[in-house]
CSV table of C-alpha atoms and ligand atoms in Angstrom, one decimal:
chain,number,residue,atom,x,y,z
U,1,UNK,CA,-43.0,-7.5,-48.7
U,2,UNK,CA,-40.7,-9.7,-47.3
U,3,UNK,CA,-37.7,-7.4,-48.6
U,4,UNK,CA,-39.1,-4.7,-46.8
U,5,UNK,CA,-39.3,-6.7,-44.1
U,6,UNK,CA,-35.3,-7.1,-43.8
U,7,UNK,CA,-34.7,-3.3,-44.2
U,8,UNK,CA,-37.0,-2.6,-41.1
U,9,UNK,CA,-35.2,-5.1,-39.5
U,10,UNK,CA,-32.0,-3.8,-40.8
U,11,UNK,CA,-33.0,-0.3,-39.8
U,12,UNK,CA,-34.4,-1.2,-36.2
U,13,UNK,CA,-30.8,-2.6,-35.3
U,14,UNK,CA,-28.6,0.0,-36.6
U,15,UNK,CA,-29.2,2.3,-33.4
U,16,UNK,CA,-28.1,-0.5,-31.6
U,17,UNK,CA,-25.2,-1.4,-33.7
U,18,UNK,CA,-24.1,2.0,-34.0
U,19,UNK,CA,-24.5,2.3,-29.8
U,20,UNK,CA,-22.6,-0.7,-29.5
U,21,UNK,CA,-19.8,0.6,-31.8
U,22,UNK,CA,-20.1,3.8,-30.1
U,23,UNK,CA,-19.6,2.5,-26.5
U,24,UNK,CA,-16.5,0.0,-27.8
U,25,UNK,CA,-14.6,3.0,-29.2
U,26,UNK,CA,-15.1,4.7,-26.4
U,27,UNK,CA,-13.8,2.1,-23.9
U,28,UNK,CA,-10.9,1.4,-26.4
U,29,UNK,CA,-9.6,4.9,-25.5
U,30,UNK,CA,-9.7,4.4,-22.0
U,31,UNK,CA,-7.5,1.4,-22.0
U,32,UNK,CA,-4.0,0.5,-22.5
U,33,UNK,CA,-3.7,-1.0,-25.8
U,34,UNK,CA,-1.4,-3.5,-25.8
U,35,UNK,CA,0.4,-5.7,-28.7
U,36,UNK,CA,-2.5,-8.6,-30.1
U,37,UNK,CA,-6.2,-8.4,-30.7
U,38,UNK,CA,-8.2,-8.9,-28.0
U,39,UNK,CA,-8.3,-12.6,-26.3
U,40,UNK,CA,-4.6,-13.0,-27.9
U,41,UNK,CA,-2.7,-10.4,-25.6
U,42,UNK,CA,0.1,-11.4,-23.2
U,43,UNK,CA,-1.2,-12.6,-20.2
U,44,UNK,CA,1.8,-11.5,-18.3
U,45,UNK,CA,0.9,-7.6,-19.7
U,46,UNK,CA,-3.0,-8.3,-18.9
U,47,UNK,CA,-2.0,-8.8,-15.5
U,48,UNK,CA,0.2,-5.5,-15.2
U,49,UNK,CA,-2.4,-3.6,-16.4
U,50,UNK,CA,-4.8,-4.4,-13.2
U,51,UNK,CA,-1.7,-3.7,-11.7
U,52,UNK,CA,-1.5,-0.2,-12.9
U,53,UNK,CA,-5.2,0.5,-12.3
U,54,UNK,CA,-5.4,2.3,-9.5
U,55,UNK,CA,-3.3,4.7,-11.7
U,56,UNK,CA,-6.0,5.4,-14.0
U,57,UNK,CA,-7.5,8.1,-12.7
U,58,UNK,CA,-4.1,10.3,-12.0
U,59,UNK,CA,-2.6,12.5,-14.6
U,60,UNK,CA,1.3,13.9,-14.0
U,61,UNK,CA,3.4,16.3,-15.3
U,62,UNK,CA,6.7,17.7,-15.3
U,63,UNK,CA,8.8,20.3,-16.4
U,64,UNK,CA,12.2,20.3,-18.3
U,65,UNK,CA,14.4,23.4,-18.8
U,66,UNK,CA,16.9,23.2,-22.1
U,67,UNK,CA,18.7,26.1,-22.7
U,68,UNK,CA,16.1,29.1,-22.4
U,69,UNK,CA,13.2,26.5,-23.7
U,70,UNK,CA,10.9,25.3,-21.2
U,71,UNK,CA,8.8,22.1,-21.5
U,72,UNK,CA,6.2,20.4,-19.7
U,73,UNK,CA,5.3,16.9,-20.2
U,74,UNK,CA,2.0,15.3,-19.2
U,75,UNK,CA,1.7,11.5,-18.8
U,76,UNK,CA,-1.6,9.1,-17.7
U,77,UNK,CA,-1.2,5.8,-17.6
U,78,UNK,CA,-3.8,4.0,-19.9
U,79,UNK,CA,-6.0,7.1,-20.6
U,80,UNK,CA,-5.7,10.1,-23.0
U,81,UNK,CA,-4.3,12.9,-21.7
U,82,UNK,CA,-6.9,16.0,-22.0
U,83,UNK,CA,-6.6,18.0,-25.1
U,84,UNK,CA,-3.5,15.6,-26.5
U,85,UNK,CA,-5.8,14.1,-29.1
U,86,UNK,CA,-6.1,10.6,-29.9
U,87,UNK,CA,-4.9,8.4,-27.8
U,88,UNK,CA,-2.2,10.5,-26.3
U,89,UNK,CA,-0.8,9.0,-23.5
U,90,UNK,CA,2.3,11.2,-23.0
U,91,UNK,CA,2.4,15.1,-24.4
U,92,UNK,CA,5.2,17.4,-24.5
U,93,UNK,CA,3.7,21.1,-24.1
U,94,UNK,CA,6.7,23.7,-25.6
U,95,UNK,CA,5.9,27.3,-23.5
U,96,UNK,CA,4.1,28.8,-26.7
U,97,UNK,CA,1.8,25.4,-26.4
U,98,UNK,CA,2.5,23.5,-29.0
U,99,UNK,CA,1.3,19.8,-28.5
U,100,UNK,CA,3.9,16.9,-29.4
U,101,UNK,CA,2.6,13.9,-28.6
U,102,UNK,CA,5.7,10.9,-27.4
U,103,UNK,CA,3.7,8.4,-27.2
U,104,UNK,CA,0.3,6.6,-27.5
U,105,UNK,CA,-1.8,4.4,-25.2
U,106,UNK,CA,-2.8,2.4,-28.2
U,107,UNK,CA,0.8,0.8,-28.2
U,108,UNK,CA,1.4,-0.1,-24.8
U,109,UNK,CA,4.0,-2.5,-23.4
U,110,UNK,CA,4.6,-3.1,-20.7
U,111,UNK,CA,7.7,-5.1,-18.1
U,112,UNK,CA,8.2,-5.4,-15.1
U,113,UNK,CA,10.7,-6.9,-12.4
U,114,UNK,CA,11.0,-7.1,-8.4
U,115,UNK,CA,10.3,-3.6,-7.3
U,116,UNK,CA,9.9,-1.4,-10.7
U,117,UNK,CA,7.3,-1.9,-14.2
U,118,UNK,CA,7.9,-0.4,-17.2
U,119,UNK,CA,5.7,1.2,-19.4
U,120,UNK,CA,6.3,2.1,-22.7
U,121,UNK,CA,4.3,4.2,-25.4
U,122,UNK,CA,5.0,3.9,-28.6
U,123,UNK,CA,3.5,5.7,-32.0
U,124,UNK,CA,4.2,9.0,-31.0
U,125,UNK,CA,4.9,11.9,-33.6
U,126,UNK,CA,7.6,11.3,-35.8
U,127,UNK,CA,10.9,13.4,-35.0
U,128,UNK,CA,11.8,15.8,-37.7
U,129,UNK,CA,15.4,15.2,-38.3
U,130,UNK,CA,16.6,13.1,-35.6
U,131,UNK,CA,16.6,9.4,-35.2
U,132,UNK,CA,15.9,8.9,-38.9
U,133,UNK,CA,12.4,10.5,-38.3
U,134,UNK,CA,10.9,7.3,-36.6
U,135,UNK,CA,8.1,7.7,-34.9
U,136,UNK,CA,8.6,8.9,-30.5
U,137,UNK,CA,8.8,7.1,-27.7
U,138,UNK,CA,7.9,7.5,-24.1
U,139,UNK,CA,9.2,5.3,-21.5
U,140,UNK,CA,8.1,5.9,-17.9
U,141,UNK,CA,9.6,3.7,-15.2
U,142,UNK,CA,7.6,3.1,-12.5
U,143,UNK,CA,9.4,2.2,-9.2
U,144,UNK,CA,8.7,0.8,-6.4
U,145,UNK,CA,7.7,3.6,-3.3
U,146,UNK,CA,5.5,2.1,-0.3
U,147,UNK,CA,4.6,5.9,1.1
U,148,UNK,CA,2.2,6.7,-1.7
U,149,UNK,CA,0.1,5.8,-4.8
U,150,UNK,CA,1.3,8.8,-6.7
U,151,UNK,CA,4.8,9.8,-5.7
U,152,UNK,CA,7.4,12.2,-7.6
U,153,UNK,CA,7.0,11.9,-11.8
U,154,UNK,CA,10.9,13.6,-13.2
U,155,UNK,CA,12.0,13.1,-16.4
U,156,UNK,CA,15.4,11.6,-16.7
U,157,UNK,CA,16.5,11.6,-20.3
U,158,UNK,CA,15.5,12.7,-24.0
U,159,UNK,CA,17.8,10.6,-25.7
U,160,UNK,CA,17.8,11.7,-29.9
U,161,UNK,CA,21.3,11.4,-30.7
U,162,UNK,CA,20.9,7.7,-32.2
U,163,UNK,CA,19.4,7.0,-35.7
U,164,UNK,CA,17.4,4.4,-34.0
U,165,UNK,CA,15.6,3.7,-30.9
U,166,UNK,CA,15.4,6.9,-29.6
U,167,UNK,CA,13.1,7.3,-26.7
U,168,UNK,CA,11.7,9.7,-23.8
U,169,UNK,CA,12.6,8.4,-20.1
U,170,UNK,CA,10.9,9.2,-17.5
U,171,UNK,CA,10.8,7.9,-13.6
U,172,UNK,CA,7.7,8.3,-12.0
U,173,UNK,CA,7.8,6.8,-8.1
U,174,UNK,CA,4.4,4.8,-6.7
U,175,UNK,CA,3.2,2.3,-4.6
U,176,UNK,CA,1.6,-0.2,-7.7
U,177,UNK,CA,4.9,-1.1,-8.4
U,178,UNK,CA,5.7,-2.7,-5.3
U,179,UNK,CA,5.1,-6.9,-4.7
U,180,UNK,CA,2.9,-7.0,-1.8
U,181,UNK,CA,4.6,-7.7,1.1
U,182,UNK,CA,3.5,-11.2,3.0
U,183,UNK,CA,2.3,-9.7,5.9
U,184,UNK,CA,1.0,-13.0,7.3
U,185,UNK,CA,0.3,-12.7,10.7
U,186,UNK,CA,1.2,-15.5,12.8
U,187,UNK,CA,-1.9,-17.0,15.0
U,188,UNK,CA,-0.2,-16.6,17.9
U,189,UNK,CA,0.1,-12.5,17.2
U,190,UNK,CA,-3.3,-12.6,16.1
U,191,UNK,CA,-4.4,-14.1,19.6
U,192,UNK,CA,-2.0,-11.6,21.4
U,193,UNK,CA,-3.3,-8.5,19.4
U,194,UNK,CA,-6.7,-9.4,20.3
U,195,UNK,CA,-6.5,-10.3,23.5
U,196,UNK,CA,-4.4,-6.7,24.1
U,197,UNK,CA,-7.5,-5.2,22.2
U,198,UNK,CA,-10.2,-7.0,24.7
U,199,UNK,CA,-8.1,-5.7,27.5
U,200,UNK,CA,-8.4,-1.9,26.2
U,201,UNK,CA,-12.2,-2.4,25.8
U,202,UNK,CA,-12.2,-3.6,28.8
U,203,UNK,CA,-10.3,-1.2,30.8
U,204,UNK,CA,-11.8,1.8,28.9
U,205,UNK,CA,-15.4,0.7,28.8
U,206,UNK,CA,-15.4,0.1,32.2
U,207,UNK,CA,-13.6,3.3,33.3
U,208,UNK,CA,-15.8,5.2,31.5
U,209,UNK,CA,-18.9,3.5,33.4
U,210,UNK,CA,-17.5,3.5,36.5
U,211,UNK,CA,-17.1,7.0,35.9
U,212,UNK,CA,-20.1,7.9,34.5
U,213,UNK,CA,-22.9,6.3,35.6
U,214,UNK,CA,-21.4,5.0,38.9
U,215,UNK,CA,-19.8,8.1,39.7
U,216,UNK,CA,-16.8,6.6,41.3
U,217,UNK,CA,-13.9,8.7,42.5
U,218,UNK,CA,-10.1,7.9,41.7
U,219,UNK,CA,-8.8,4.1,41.7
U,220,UNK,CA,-12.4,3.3,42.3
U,221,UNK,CA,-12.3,4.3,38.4
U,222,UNK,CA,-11.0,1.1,37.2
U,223,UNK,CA,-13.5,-1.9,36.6
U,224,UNK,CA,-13.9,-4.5,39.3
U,225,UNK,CA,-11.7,-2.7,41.3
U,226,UNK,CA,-11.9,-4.7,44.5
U,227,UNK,CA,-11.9,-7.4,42.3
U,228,UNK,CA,-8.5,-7.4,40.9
U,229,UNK,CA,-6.8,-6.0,44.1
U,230,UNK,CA,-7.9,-9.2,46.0
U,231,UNK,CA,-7.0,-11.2,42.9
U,232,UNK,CA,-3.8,-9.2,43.2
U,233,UNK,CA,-3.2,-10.0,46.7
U,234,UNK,CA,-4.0,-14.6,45.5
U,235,UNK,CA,-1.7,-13.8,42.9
U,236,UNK,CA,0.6,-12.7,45.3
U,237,UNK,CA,0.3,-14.8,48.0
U,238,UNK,CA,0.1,-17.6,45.3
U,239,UNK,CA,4.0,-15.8,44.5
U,240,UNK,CA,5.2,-15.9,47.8
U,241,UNK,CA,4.1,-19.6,48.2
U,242,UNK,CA,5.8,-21.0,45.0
U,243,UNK,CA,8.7,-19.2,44.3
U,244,UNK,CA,10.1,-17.6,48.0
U,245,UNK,CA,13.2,-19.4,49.2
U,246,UNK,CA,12.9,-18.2,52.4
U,247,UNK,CA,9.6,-19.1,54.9
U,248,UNK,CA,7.3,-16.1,55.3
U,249,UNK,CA,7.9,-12.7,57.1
U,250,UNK,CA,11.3,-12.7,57.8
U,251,UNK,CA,13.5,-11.3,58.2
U,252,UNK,CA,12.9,-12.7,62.1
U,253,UNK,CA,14.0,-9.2,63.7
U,254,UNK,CA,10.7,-7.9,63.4
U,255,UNK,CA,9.1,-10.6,65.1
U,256,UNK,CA,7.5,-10.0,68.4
U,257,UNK,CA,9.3,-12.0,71.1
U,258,UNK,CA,7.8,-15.0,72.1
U,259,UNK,CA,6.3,-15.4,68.9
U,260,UNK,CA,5.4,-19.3,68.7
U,261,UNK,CA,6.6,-19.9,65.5
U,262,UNK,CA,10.2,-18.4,66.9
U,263,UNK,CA,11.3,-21.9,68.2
U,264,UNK,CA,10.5,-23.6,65.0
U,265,UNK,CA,12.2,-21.6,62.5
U,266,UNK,CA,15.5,-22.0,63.4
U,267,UNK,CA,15.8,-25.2,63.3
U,268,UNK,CA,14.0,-25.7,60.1
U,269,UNK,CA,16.5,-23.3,58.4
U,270,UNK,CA,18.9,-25.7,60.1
U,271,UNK,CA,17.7,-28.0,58.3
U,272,UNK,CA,19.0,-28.0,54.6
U,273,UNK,CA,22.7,-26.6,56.8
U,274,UNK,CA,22.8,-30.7,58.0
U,275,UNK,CA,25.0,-32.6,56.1
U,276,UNK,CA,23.0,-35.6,54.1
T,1,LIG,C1,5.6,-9.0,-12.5
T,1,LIG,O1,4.2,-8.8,-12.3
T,1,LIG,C2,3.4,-10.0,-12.2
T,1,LIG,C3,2.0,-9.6,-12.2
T,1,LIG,O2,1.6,-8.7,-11.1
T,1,LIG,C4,3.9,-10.7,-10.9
T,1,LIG,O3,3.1,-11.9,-10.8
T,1,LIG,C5,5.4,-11.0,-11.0
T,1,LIG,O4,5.8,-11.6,-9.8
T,1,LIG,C6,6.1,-9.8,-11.3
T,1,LIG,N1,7.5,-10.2,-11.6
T,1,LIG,C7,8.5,-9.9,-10.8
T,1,LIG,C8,9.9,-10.4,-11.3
T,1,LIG,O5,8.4,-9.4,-9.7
């Protein structure tokens, strides 16, 4: 009875197990793999991968003329490229489409410096005579491009003349690979660009009402007209006060004769002429 017990048991959960395994396979093969079991991975590489993120959803490809042969290469970053079979991160398709797969996003690692990261696959298929039949390598330099997320993907090199180490370059330009800038705005611009903004408002809304539902005609357009033309005129008056060197209304020719104020000038402009 109670054995029986422990096989229902056992039984009930294997849906669930199974689910669970099911749904951890499949989340493995959307991700970058990268060197270390999980909770043991570099940090620094943990934090390129939200870097490259945005990437995920992108797939590139590029074509490479040798001789009369013509290849194209397909490359996401940290998903499987379609129909490249497990794990493929980069696949080289020959024109009679033949898959070779260069490199795997269950080895992934990954650098990176001031303007460019570095992603590497690793695990590809093995060469068949060359470079002592390791296994490929794709290595796709991401650099630094503020105009978009996905830019130009070229590859550079195939390099399979060394018995070691040989590997698949590639340059792919985009927008994740570039340190954000500091655009800290100082308070003062933040003051200025909102005070230009109220101004706009202001000038717009006010346009448009006068137009629109008041009906005015021409100047009578702007808000407050009459408003700001007599602050116009304190402003200035208040000018012509403060900063004039000379009194009011000259020049004196254009006086009428036998103003009043004609007998005082003079000798006030006589003034500052005395010696002290
Ligand atoms: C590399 O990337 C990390 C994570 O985004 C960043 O903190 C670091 O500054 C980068 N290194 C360089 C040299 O820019």
């Amino acid at each position: 009875m109670f054995l029986g017990g422990r096989m229902s048991l056992a039984h009930a959960c294997m849906p669930a197990i199974l689910l669970a395994l099911a749904i951890s396979r499949a989340t493995g093969k959307n991700e970058c793999d990268l060197v270390g079991v999980k909770g043991s991975e570099s940090t620094r590489e943990l934090a390129l991968l939200k870097r490259l993120e945005p990437l995920a959803n992108e797939s590139f490809t590029t074509t490479k003329d040798i001789g009369h042969e013509k290849y194209n290469y397909t490359f996401r970053v940290c998903r499987e490229v379609d129909g490249g079979g497990t794990d493929a991160g980069l696949v080289q398709i020959d024109q009679a489409g033949k898959i070779i797969v260069v490199g795997r996003i269950s080895e992934t690692h990954i650098v990176n410096g001031t303007d460019w990261i570095l992603l590497t696959y690793k695990g590809g298929e093995p060469y068949g005579s060359h470079c002592g039949t390791e296994k490929r390598k794709a290595m796709v330099m991401i650099t630094c491009s503020r105009k978009a997320l996905r830019g130009s993907f070229t590859i550079l090199a195939e390099e399979r003349e060394k018995d070691e180490e040989c590997f698949y370059l590639f340059e792919l330009e985009s927008s994740v690979a570039c340190l954000p800038v500091d655009s800290h705005l100082s308070v003062g611009s933040i003051l200025l660009i909102t005070f230009v903004s109220l101004v706009a408002v202001y000038i717009i809304g006010g346009f448009l009402y006068q137009r629109l539902v008041v009906g005015a005609k021409g100047m009578e357009q702007f808000p407050h007209f009459a408003f700001w033309q007599d602050m116009g005129n304190l402003v200035a008056d208040g000018c012509d006060f403060v900063c004039r060197s000379k009194p009011r209304n000259v020049p004196n020719a254009y006086r009428g004769v036998g103003d009043d104020q004609l007998s005082e000038e003079p000798e006030e402009r006589d003034d500052h002429l005395l010696p002290m």
